C-alpha cells in the first residue's frame, strides 16, 4: 500500500463539503495569497457537526497547502491546527480558488499574547486553567516560557520527523488551542515536503524576512532538482541529513525564544533594530550580547538575567538555535533533550481529558 492510496481511501470516508455549506464570519487575516475568515456550517448542512471553523480562500498556492495539511493530519496531527477539509472552487467570476477548512482552535496567536503587558502570565493562566498564587518574578516567567518553547519544539519535531519544513515559523503562525491548552502551528502555505519533493523549489518571496534564517536556500543548490508533483520518488533521507533543511525553522524558533525572554524586543521596530545589530555581529549572539550589554536598558538586562538562570542554561539553548550556519544549529529533537527542559514546566490541564 502506497501512502497516496491510503490518503485517497481515508478521504473517501470523510464528509465532503462545498461552498454553499458555509456561512462566513469575521475576517481573521489577509495575506498576499489568501483571505482567512471565521466560519460555521449553514443550517441545512448541520447534520455534519463541525462546530466553529476557520476558512482560508487561497490562490494557486492553496493546492500545496491542502496537500501539506492532509499529510500532517495523517502523520503528526497534534503539531498543527486540526484540518477539516480542502477543495477547489471554480467560478466564472473569481476563477480557481482553493478553500481550506480547519477547526477554530482559539482566539489568540502567540503574537497576540506577546503584545499583552501581562505576558507571559496571561499564557500561564491559559495553559494551567487557573490563577497561580505565587510571587511574580524571573523564575516563574522562565517556567512559563520554557513550557511554551517545549510545546513549540514538540510540534516542530513532529513536522520535521514527517519530512516537512515549515519555513514561516513566527508568533503569528503559532496558535493557542483552547481545546488542548497547548500551542499548535498554523499556516503551511510556505511549507516544503522535502521527502517527496512537494514545493521543492524555495519560494523566497513567501518568507517573512523578520524570522527567516540567513541562508537563501534551505537545500543546497547542488542537490539535484526534485520532481514538482507528488510522485513516489521520495527524496532520500540521506540528503535530508546532509542538508539539514529543518534548521531553518530552528533559527526562527530561537528568535521567538529570545523575544519571549526579552519583552523589549516585542515591538517590530526594536526587533528590526536587533536584527540589524545581529547581522553586524556576523549573526553571533554572544558577540551581540557583548556589544549591547554595557549600555543595555533595564528591560534588556532583565531578559539576559532570565536566560542566565540555572547556570545560563537558557542562553546556552538559545545560542545553539540561533547560529549563522545551519549545520551548527541544534535540531528540534536535540533541543527537547537540552538540560534547559530538565526542570518541570507548567502542568497542562487538558480540557479534552
Ligand atoms: P495567512 O496566510 O493570512 O498568514 P494563516 O493561516 O496564518 O493565514 O491565518 C491567518 C490568521 O487566522 C492567523 O494568524 C490566526 O489569527 C487565524 N487562524 C488561522 N487558523 C486558525 C485556526 N485553526 N483557529 C483559530 N484561528 C486561526
Ligand atoms: Mg500566517
mmCIF file of N, CA and C in Angstrom, residues 80-178:
data_model
loop_
_atom_site.group_PDB
_atom_site.id
_atom_site.type_symbol
_atom_site.label_atom_id
_atom_site.label_comp_id
_atom_site.label_asym_id
_atom_site.label_seq_id
_atom_site.Cartn_x
_atom_site.Cartn_y
_atom_site.Cartn_z
ATOM 1 N N UNK A 80 -0.189 20.581 14.367
ATOM 2 C CA UNK A 80 -0.815 21.726 13.703
ATOM 3 C C UNK A 80 -2.306 21.810 14.011
ATOM 4 N N UNK A 81 -2.900 22.966 13.648
ATOM 5 C CA UNK A 81 -4.341 23.137 13.792
ATOM 6 C C UNK A 81 -5.044 21.998 13.068
ATOM 7 N N UNK A 82 -6.147 21.579 13.633
ATOM 8 C CA UNK A 82 -6.913 20.438 13.156
ATOM 9 C C UNK A 82 -7.543 20.736 11.784
ATOM 10 N N UNK A 83 -7.045 20.104 10.751
ATOM 11 C CA UNK A 83 -7.535 20.336 9.385
ATOM 12 C C UNK A 83 -8.804 19.531 9.144
ATOM 13 N N UNK A 84 -9.802 20.182 8.555
ATOM 14 C CA UNK A 84 -11.078 19.509 8.311
ATOM 15 C C UNK A 84 -11.215 19.066 6.850
ATOM 16 N N UNK A 85 -10.980 19.987 5.924
ATOM 17 C CA UNK A 85 -11.226 19.665 4.519
ATOM 18 C C UNK A 85 -10.669 20.752 3.612
ATOM 19 N N UNK A 86 -10.338 20.382 2.408
ATOM 20 C CA UNK A 86 -9.885 21.363 1.424
ATOM 21 C C UNK A 86 -10.395 20.994 0.048
ATOM 22 N N UNK A 87 -10.803 21.988 -0.720
ATOM 23 C CA UNK A 87 -11.298 21.693 -2.074
ATOM 24 C C UNK A 87 -11.101 22.879 -3.013
ATOM 25 N N UNK A 88 -11.207 22.571 -4.303
ATOM 26 C CA UNK A 88 -11.069 23.602 -5.335
ATOM 27 C C UNK A 88 -12.439 24.113 -5.712
ATOM 28 N N UNK A 89 -12.590 25.426 -5.730
ATOM 29 C CA UNK A 89 -13.867 26.045 -6.040
ATOM 30 C C UNK A 89 -13.662 26.900 -7.296
ATOM 31 N N UNK A 90 -14.350 26.584 -8.357
ATOM 32 C CA UNK A 90 -14.181 27.413 -9.559
ATOM 33 C C UNK A 90 -15.473 28.154 -9.885
ATOM 34 N N UNK A 91 -15.337 29.427 -10.167
ATOM 35 C CA UNK A 91 -16.494 30.208 -10.575
ATOM 36 C C UNK A 91 -16.083 31.069 -11.766
ATOM 37 N N UNK A 92 -17.073 31.504 -12.523
ATOM 38 C CA UNK A 92 -16.765 32.316 -13.703
ATOM 39 C C UNK A 92 -16.213 33.683 -13.270
ATOM 40 N N UNK A 93 -16.680 34.146 -12.092
ATOM 41 C CA UNK A 93 -16.250 35.478 -11.635
ATOM 42 C C UNK A 93 -14.818 35.471 -11.108
ATOM 43 N N UNK A 94 -14.533 34.518 -10.189
ATOM 44 C CA UNK A 94 -13.248 34.555 -9.486
ATOM 45 C C UNK A 94 -12.214 33.552 -10.008
ATOM 46 N N UNK A 95 -12.636 32.714 -10.939
ATOM 47 C CA UNK A 95 -11.710 31.700 -11.431
ATOM 48 C C UNK A 95 -11.492 30.618 -10.391
ATOM 49 N N UNK A 96 -10.284 30.074 -10.365
ATOM 50 C CA UNK A 96 -9.992 28.985 -9.428
ATOM 51 C C UNK A 96 -9.588 29.530 -8.061
ATOM 52 N N UNK A 97 -10.204 28.947 -7.027
ATOM 53 C CA UNK A 97 -9.933 29.369 -5.657
ATOM 54 C C UNK A 97 -9.919 28.119 -4.795
ATOM 55 N N UNK A 98 -8.891 27.989 -3.963
ATOM 56 C CA UNK A 98 -8.864 26.839 -3.059
ATOM 57 C C UNK A 98 -9.478 27.243 -1.728
ATOM 58 N N UNK A 99 -10.345 26.387 -1.209
ATOM 59 C CA UNK A 99 -10.953 26.625 0.106
ATOM 60 C C UNK A 99 -10.383 25.613 1.084
ATOM 61 N N UNK A 100 -9.861 26.120 2.206
ATOM 62 C CA UNK A 100 -9.312 25.236 3.226
ATOM 63 C C UNK A 100 -10.039 25.466 4.542
ATOM 64 N N UNK A 101 -10.368 24.376 5.250
ATOM 65 C CA UNK A 101 -11.109 24.494 6.497
ATOM 66 C C UNK A 101 -10.402 23.810 7.648
ATOM 67 N N UNK A 102 -10.335 24.542 8.765
ATOM 68 C CA UNK A 102 -9.776 23.968 9.995
ATOM 69 C C UNK A 102 -10.790 24.153 11.114
ATOM 70 N N UNK A 103 -10.641 23.400 12.156
ATOM 71 C CA UNK A 103 -11.392 23.681 13.360
ATOM 72 C C UNK A 103 -10.859 24.981 13.963
ATOM 73 N N UNK A 104 -11.727 25.807 14.508
ATOM 74 C CA UNK A 104 -11.303 27.037 15.164
ATOM 75 C C UNK A 104 -10.622 26.654 16.476
ATOM 76 N N UNK A 105 -9.319 26.935 16.579
ATOM 77 C CA UNK A 105 -8.543 26.489 17.739
ATOM 78 C C UNK A 105 -8.634 27.430 18.921
ATOM 79 N N UNK A 106 -8.832 28.712 18.648
ATOM 80 C CA UNK A 106 -8.903 29.693 19.732
ATOM 81 C C UNK A 106 -8.682 31.096 19.209
ATOM 82 N N UNK A 107 -8.847 32.067 20.098
ATOM 83 C CA UNK A 107 -8.807 33.476 19.706
ATOM 84 C C UNK A 107 -7.395 33.994 19.473
ATOM 85 N N UNK A 108 -6.403 33.409 20.177
ATOM 86 C CA UNK A 108 -5.102 34.071 20.247
ATOM 87 C C UNK A 108 -3.942 33.323 19.617
ATOM 88 N N UNK A 109 -3.155 34.061 18.849
ATOM 89 C CA UNK A 109 -1.871 33.531 18.405
ATOM 90 C C UNK A 109 -0.840 33.945 19.460
ATOM 91 N N UNK A 110 0.347 33.345 19.379
ATOM 92 C CA UNK A 110 1.414 33.717 20.312
ATOM 93 C C UNK A 110 1.748 35.200 20.164
ATOM 94 N N UNK A 111 1.612 35.703 18.962
ATOM 95 C CA UNK A 111 1.861 37.128 18.718
ATOM 96 C C UNK A 111 0.875 37.990 19.517
ATOM 97 N N UNK A 112 -0.418 37.645 19.447
ATOM 98 C CA UNK A 112 -1.429 38.384 20.214
ATOM 99 C C UNK A 112 -1.085 38.352 21.694
ATOM 100 N N UNK A 113 -0.705 37.191 22.194
ATOM 101 C CA UNK A 113 -0.440 37.027 23.623
ATOM 102 C C UNK A 113 0.814 37.799 24.047
ATOM 103 N N UNK A 114 1.797 37.860 23.153
ATOM 104 C CA UNK A 114 3.025 38.585 23.466
ATOM 105 C C UNK A 114 2.826 40.103 23.479
ATOM 106 N N UNK A 115 1.793 40.561 22.770
ATOM 107 C CA UNK A 115 1.508 42.015 22.761
ATOM 108 C C UNK A 115 1.049 42.508 24.126
ATOM 109 N N UNK A 116 0.500 41.592 24.925
ATOM 110 C CA UNK A 116 -0.071 41.992 26.205
ATOM 111 C C UNK A 116 1.008 42.326 27.235
ATOM 112 N N UNK A 117 0.716 43.342 28.058
ATOM 113 C CA UNK A 117 1.633 43.719 29.138
ATOM 114 C C UNK A 117 1.768 42.590 30.156
ATOM 115 N N UNK A 118 0.760 41.728 30.198
ATOM 116 C CA UNK A 118 0.737 40.632 31.169
ATOM 117 C C UNK A 118 1.636 39.458 30.778
ATOM 118 N N UNK A 119 2.104 39.440 29.516
ATOM 119 C CA UNK A 119 2.909 38.314 29.055
ATOM 120 C C UNK A 119 4.128 38.130 29.951
ATOM 121 N N UNK A 120 4.505 36.923 30.356
ATOM 122 C CA UNK A 120 3.937 35.628 29.976
ATOM 123 C C UNK A 120 2.860 35.100 30.936
ATOM 124 N N UNK A 121 2.461 35.928 31.922
ATOM 125 C CA UNK A 121 1.484 35.429 32.920
ATOM 126 C C UNK A 121 0.125 35.119 32.302
ATOM 127 N N UNK A 122 -0.234 35.885 31.244
ATOM 128 C CA UNK A 122 -1.510 35.597 30.576
ATOM 129 C C UNK A 122 -1.507 34.175 29.990
ATOM 130 N N UNK A 123 -0.347 33.728 29.524
ATOM 131 C CA UNK A 123 -0.248 32.378 28.950
ATOM 132 C C UNK A 123 -0.316 31.320 30.055
ATOM 133 N N UNK A 124 0.288 31.632 31.178
ATOM 134 C CA UNK A 124 0.259 30.695 32.304
ATOM 135 C C UNK A 124 -1.171 30.345 32.682
ATOM 136 N N UNK A 125 -2.013 31.362 32.780
ATOM 137 C CA UNK A 125 -3.411 31.144 33.133
ATOM 138 C C UNK A 125 -4.114 30.283 32.079
ATOM 139 N N UNK A 126 -3.799 30.546 30.796
ATOM 140 C CA UNK A 126 -4.461 29.791 29.725
ATOM 141 C C UNK A 126 -4.024 28.325 29.728
ATOM 142 N N UNK A 127 -2.755 28.083 30.013
ATOM 143 C CA UNK A 127 -2.246 26.707 30.000
ATOM 144 C C UNK A 127 -2.733 25.916 31.216
ATOM 145 N N UNK A 128 -2.664 26.536 32.401
ATOM 146 C CA UNK A 128 -2.985 25.784 33.618
ATOM 147 C C UNK A 128 -4.458 25.883 33.991
ATOM 148 N N UNK A 129 -5.160 26.851 33.414
ATOM 149 C CA UNK A 129 -6.573 26.983 33.694
ATOM 150 C C UNK A 129 -6.890 27.626 35.030
ATOM 151 N N UNK A 130 -5.895 28.174 35.718
ATOM 152 C CA UNK A 130 -6.177 28.843 36.983
ATOM 153 C C UNK A 130 -5.142 29.935 37.269
ATOM 154 N N UNK A 131 -5.496 30.823 38.163
ATOM 155 C CA UNK A 131 -4.560 31.866 38.563
ATOM 156 C C UNK A 131 -3.663 31.309 39.657
ATOM 157 N N UNK A 132 -2.353 31.408 39.466
ATOM 158 C CA UNK A 132 -1.404 30.849 40.419
ATOM 159 C C UNK A 132 -1.225 31.801 41.607
ATOM 160 N N UNK A 133 -1.105 31.216 42.773
ATOM 161 C CA UNK A 133 -0.905 32.022 43.963
ATOM 162 C C UNK A 133 0.594 32.039 44.308
ATOM 163 N N UNK A 134 1.376 32.511 43.361
ATOM 164 C CA UNK A 134 2.826 32.520 43.525
ATOM 165 C C UNK A 134 3.348 33.923 43.256
ATOM 166 N N UNK A 135 4.458 34.298 43.906
ATOM 167 C CA UNK A 135 5.005 35.626 43.615
ATOM 168 C C UNK A 135 5.511 35.693 42.172
ATOM 169 N N UNK A 136 5.293 36.871 41.542
ATOM 170 C CA UNK A 136 5.789 37.045 40.185
ATOM 171 C C UNK A 136 7.300 37.244 40.220
ATOM 172 N N UNK A 137 7.960 36.837 39.177
ATOM 173 C CA UNK A 137 9.408 37.019 39.120
ATOM 174 C C UNK A 137 10.024 36.204 38.005
ATOM 175 N N UNK A 138 11.327 36.341 37.871
ATOM 176 C CA UNK A 138 12.043 35.711 36.761
ATOM 177 C C UNK A 138 11.880 34.199 36.697
ATOM 178 N N UNK A 139 11.987 33.548 37.870
ATOM 179 C CA UNK A 139 11.898 32.075 37.915
ATOM 180 C C UNK A 139 10.585 31.601 37.303
ATOM 181 N N UNK A 140 9.521 32.296 37.710
ATOM 182 C CA UNK A 140 8.194 31.882 37.250
ATOM 183 C C UNK A 140 8.019 32.182 35.756
ATOM 184 N N UNK A 141 8.510 33.336 35.333
ATOM 185 C CA UNK A 141 8.425 33.690 33.916
ATOM 186 C C UNK A 141 9.205 32.688 33.066
ATOM 187 N N UNK A 142 10.360 32.291 33.565
ATOM 188 C CA UNK A 142 11.189 31.325 32.850
ATOM 189 C C UNK A 142 10.458 29.991 32.691
ATOM 190 N N UNK A 143 9.735 29.609 33.722
ATOM 191 C CA UNK A 143 8.993 28.353 33.701
ATOM 192 C C UNK A 143 7.877 28.381 32.656
ATOM 193 N N UNK A 144 7.251 29.538 32.526
ATOM 194 C CA UNK A 144 6.175 29.674 31.531
ATOM 195 C C UNK A 144 6.770 29.635 30.118
ATOM 196 N N UNK A 145 7.845 30.398 29.923
ATOM 197 C CA UNK A 145 8.487 30.460 28.604
ATOM 198 C C UNK A 145 9.037 29.083 28.228
ATOM 199 N N UNK A 146 9.575 28.383 29.203
ATOM 200 C CA UNK A 146 10.089 27.031 28.967
ATOM 201 C C UNK A 146 8.955 26.123 28.472
ATOM 202 N N UNK A 147 7.794 26.252 29.086
ATOM 203 C CA UNK A 147 6.650 25.427 28.677
ATOM 204 C C UNK A 147 6.215 25.754 27.249
ATOM 205 N N UNK A 148 6.189 27.035 26.910
ATOM 206 C CA UNK A 148 5.805 27.426 25.546
ATOM 207 C C UNK A 148 6.830 26.877 24.543
ATOM 208 N N UNK A 149 8.121 27.033 24.859
ATOM 209 C CA UNK A 149 9.174 26.540 23.959
ATOM 210 C C UNK A 149 9.081 25.026 23.783
ATOM 211 N N UNK A 150 8.790 24.326 24.873
ATOM 212 C CA UNK A 150 8.688 22.870 24.772
ATOM 213 C C UNK A 150 7.544 22.490 23.823
ATOM 214 N N UNK A 151 6.409 23.171 23.966
ATOM 215 C CA UNK A 151 5.270 22.863 23.102
ATOM 216 C C UNK A 151 5.565 23.186 21.643
ATOM 217 N N UNK A 152 6.235 24.311 21.412
ATOM 218 C CA UNK A 152 6.580 24.715 20.047
ATOM 219 C C UNK A 152 7.561 23.716 19.428
ATOM 220 N N UNK A 153 8.593 23.344 20.184
ATOM 221 C CA UNK A 153 9.592 22.397 19.664
ATOM 222 C C UNK A 153 9.002 21.007 19.469
ATOM 223 N N UNK A 154 8.071 20.645 20.320
ATOM 224 C CA UNK A 154 7.398 19.356 20.185
ATOM 225 C C UNK A 154 6.617 19.305 18.865
ATOM 226 N N UNK A 155 5.891 20.387 18.595
ATOM 227 C CA UNK A 155 5.130 20.464 17.345
ATOM 228 C C UNK A 155 6.075 20.462 16.142
ATOM 229 N N UNK A 156 7.168 21.195 16.243
ATOM 230 C CA UNK A 156 8.147 21.248 15.152
ATOM 231 C C UNK A 156 8.791 19.891 14.915
ATOM 232 N N UNK A 157 9.111 19.203 16.005
ATOM 233 C CA UNK A 157 9.723 17.881 15.880
ATOM 234 C C UNK A 157 8.792 16.950 15.099
ATOM 235 N N UNK A 158 7.492 17.069 15.361
ATOM 236 C CA UNK A 158 6.514 16.267 14.623
ATOM 237 C C UNK A 158 6.581 16.555 13.127
ATOM 238 N N UNK A 159 6.592 17.833 12.779
ATOM 239 C CA UNK A 159 6.672 18.219 11.365
ATOM 240 C C UNK A 159 7.968 17.728 10.741
ATOM 241 N N UNK A 160 9.078 17.973 11.413
ATOM 242 C CA UNK A 160 10.387 17.614 10.858
ATOM 243 C C UNK A 160 10.545 16.101 10.719
ATOM 244 N N UNK A 161 10.018 15.353 11.674
ATOM 245 C CA UNK A 161 10.103 13.891 11.583
ATOM 246 C C UNK A 161 9.283 13.369 10.410
ATOM 247 N N UNK A 162 8.307 14.163 9.984
ATOM 248 C CA UNK A 162 7.477 13.795 8.841
ATOM 249 C C UNK A 162 8.156 14.203 7.527
ATOM 250 N N UNK A 163 9.179 15.024 7.643
ATOM 251 C CA UNK A 163 9.880 15.479 6.443
ATOM 252 C C UNK A 163 9.424 16.842 5.960
ATOM 253 N N UNK A 164 8.653 17.529 6.805
ATOM 254 C CA UNK A 164 8.128 18.840 6.411
ATOM 255 C C UNK A 164 8.911 19.967 7.099
ATOM 256 N N UNK A 165 9.318 20.934 6.309
ATOM 257 C CA UNK A 165 9.911 22.155 6.849
ATOM 258 C C UNK A 165 8.859 23.253 6.704
ATOM 259 N N UNK A 166 8.583 23.996 7.769
ATOM 260 C CA UNK A 166 7.511 24.978 7.743
ATOM 261 C C UNK A 166 7.913 26.258 7.007
ATOM 262 N N UNK A 167 9.079 26.774 7.302
ATOM 263 C CA UNK A 167 9.693 27.949 6.666
ATOM 264 C C UNK A 167 9.048 29.297 6.998
ATOM 265 N N UNK A 168 7.990 29.299 7.794
ATOM 266 C CA UNK A 168 7.398 30.587 8.165
ATOM 267 C C UNK A 168 7.008 30.569 9.637
ATOM 268 N N UNK A 169 7.904 30.015 10.464
ATOM 269 C CA UNK A 169 7.644 29.976 11.904
ATOM 270 C C UNK A 169 7.817 31.378 12.471
ATOM 271 N N UNK A 170 6.746 31.887 13.064
ATOM 272 C CA UNK A 170 6.743 33.204 13.702
ATOM 273 C C UNK A 170 5.562 33.242 14.665
ATOM 274 N N UNK A 171 5.561 34.181 15.615
ATOM 275 C CA UNK A 171 4.496 34.174 16.632
ATOM 276 C C UNK A 171 3.084 34.240 16.030
ATOM 277 N N UNK A 172 2.947 34.877 14.858
ATOM 278 C CA UNK A 172 1.636 34.985 14.196
ATOM 279 C C UNK A 172 1.156 33.631 13.686
ATOM 280 N N UNK A 173 2.068 32.689 13.503
ATOM 281 C CA UNK A 173 1.702 31.370 12.988
ATOM 282 C C UNK A 173 1.747 30.284 14.062
ATOM 283 N N UNK A 174 1.673 30.703 15.318
ATOM 284 C CA UNK A 174 1.593 29.762 16.433
ATOM 285 C C UNK A 174 0.309 30.099 17.187
ATOM 286 N N UNK A 175 -0.653 29.159 17.195
ATOM 287 C CA UNK A 175 -1.966 29.450 17.790
ATOM 288 C C UNK A 175 -2.130 28.697 19.104
ATOM 289 N N UNK A 176 -2.827 29.353 20.046
ATOM 290 C CA UNK A 176 -3.127 28.646 21.286
ATOM 291 C C UNK A 176 -4.420 27.876 21.105
ATOM 292 N N UNK A 177 -4.334 26.555 21.224
ATOM 293 C CA UNK A 177 -5.509 25.717 21.076
ATOM 294 C C UNK A 177 -6.222 25.633 22.422
ATOM 295 N N UNK A 178 -7.437 26.219 22.479
ATOM 296 C CA UNK A 178 -8.163 26.257 23.755
ATOM 297 C C UNK A 178 -8.616 24.865 24.167
#
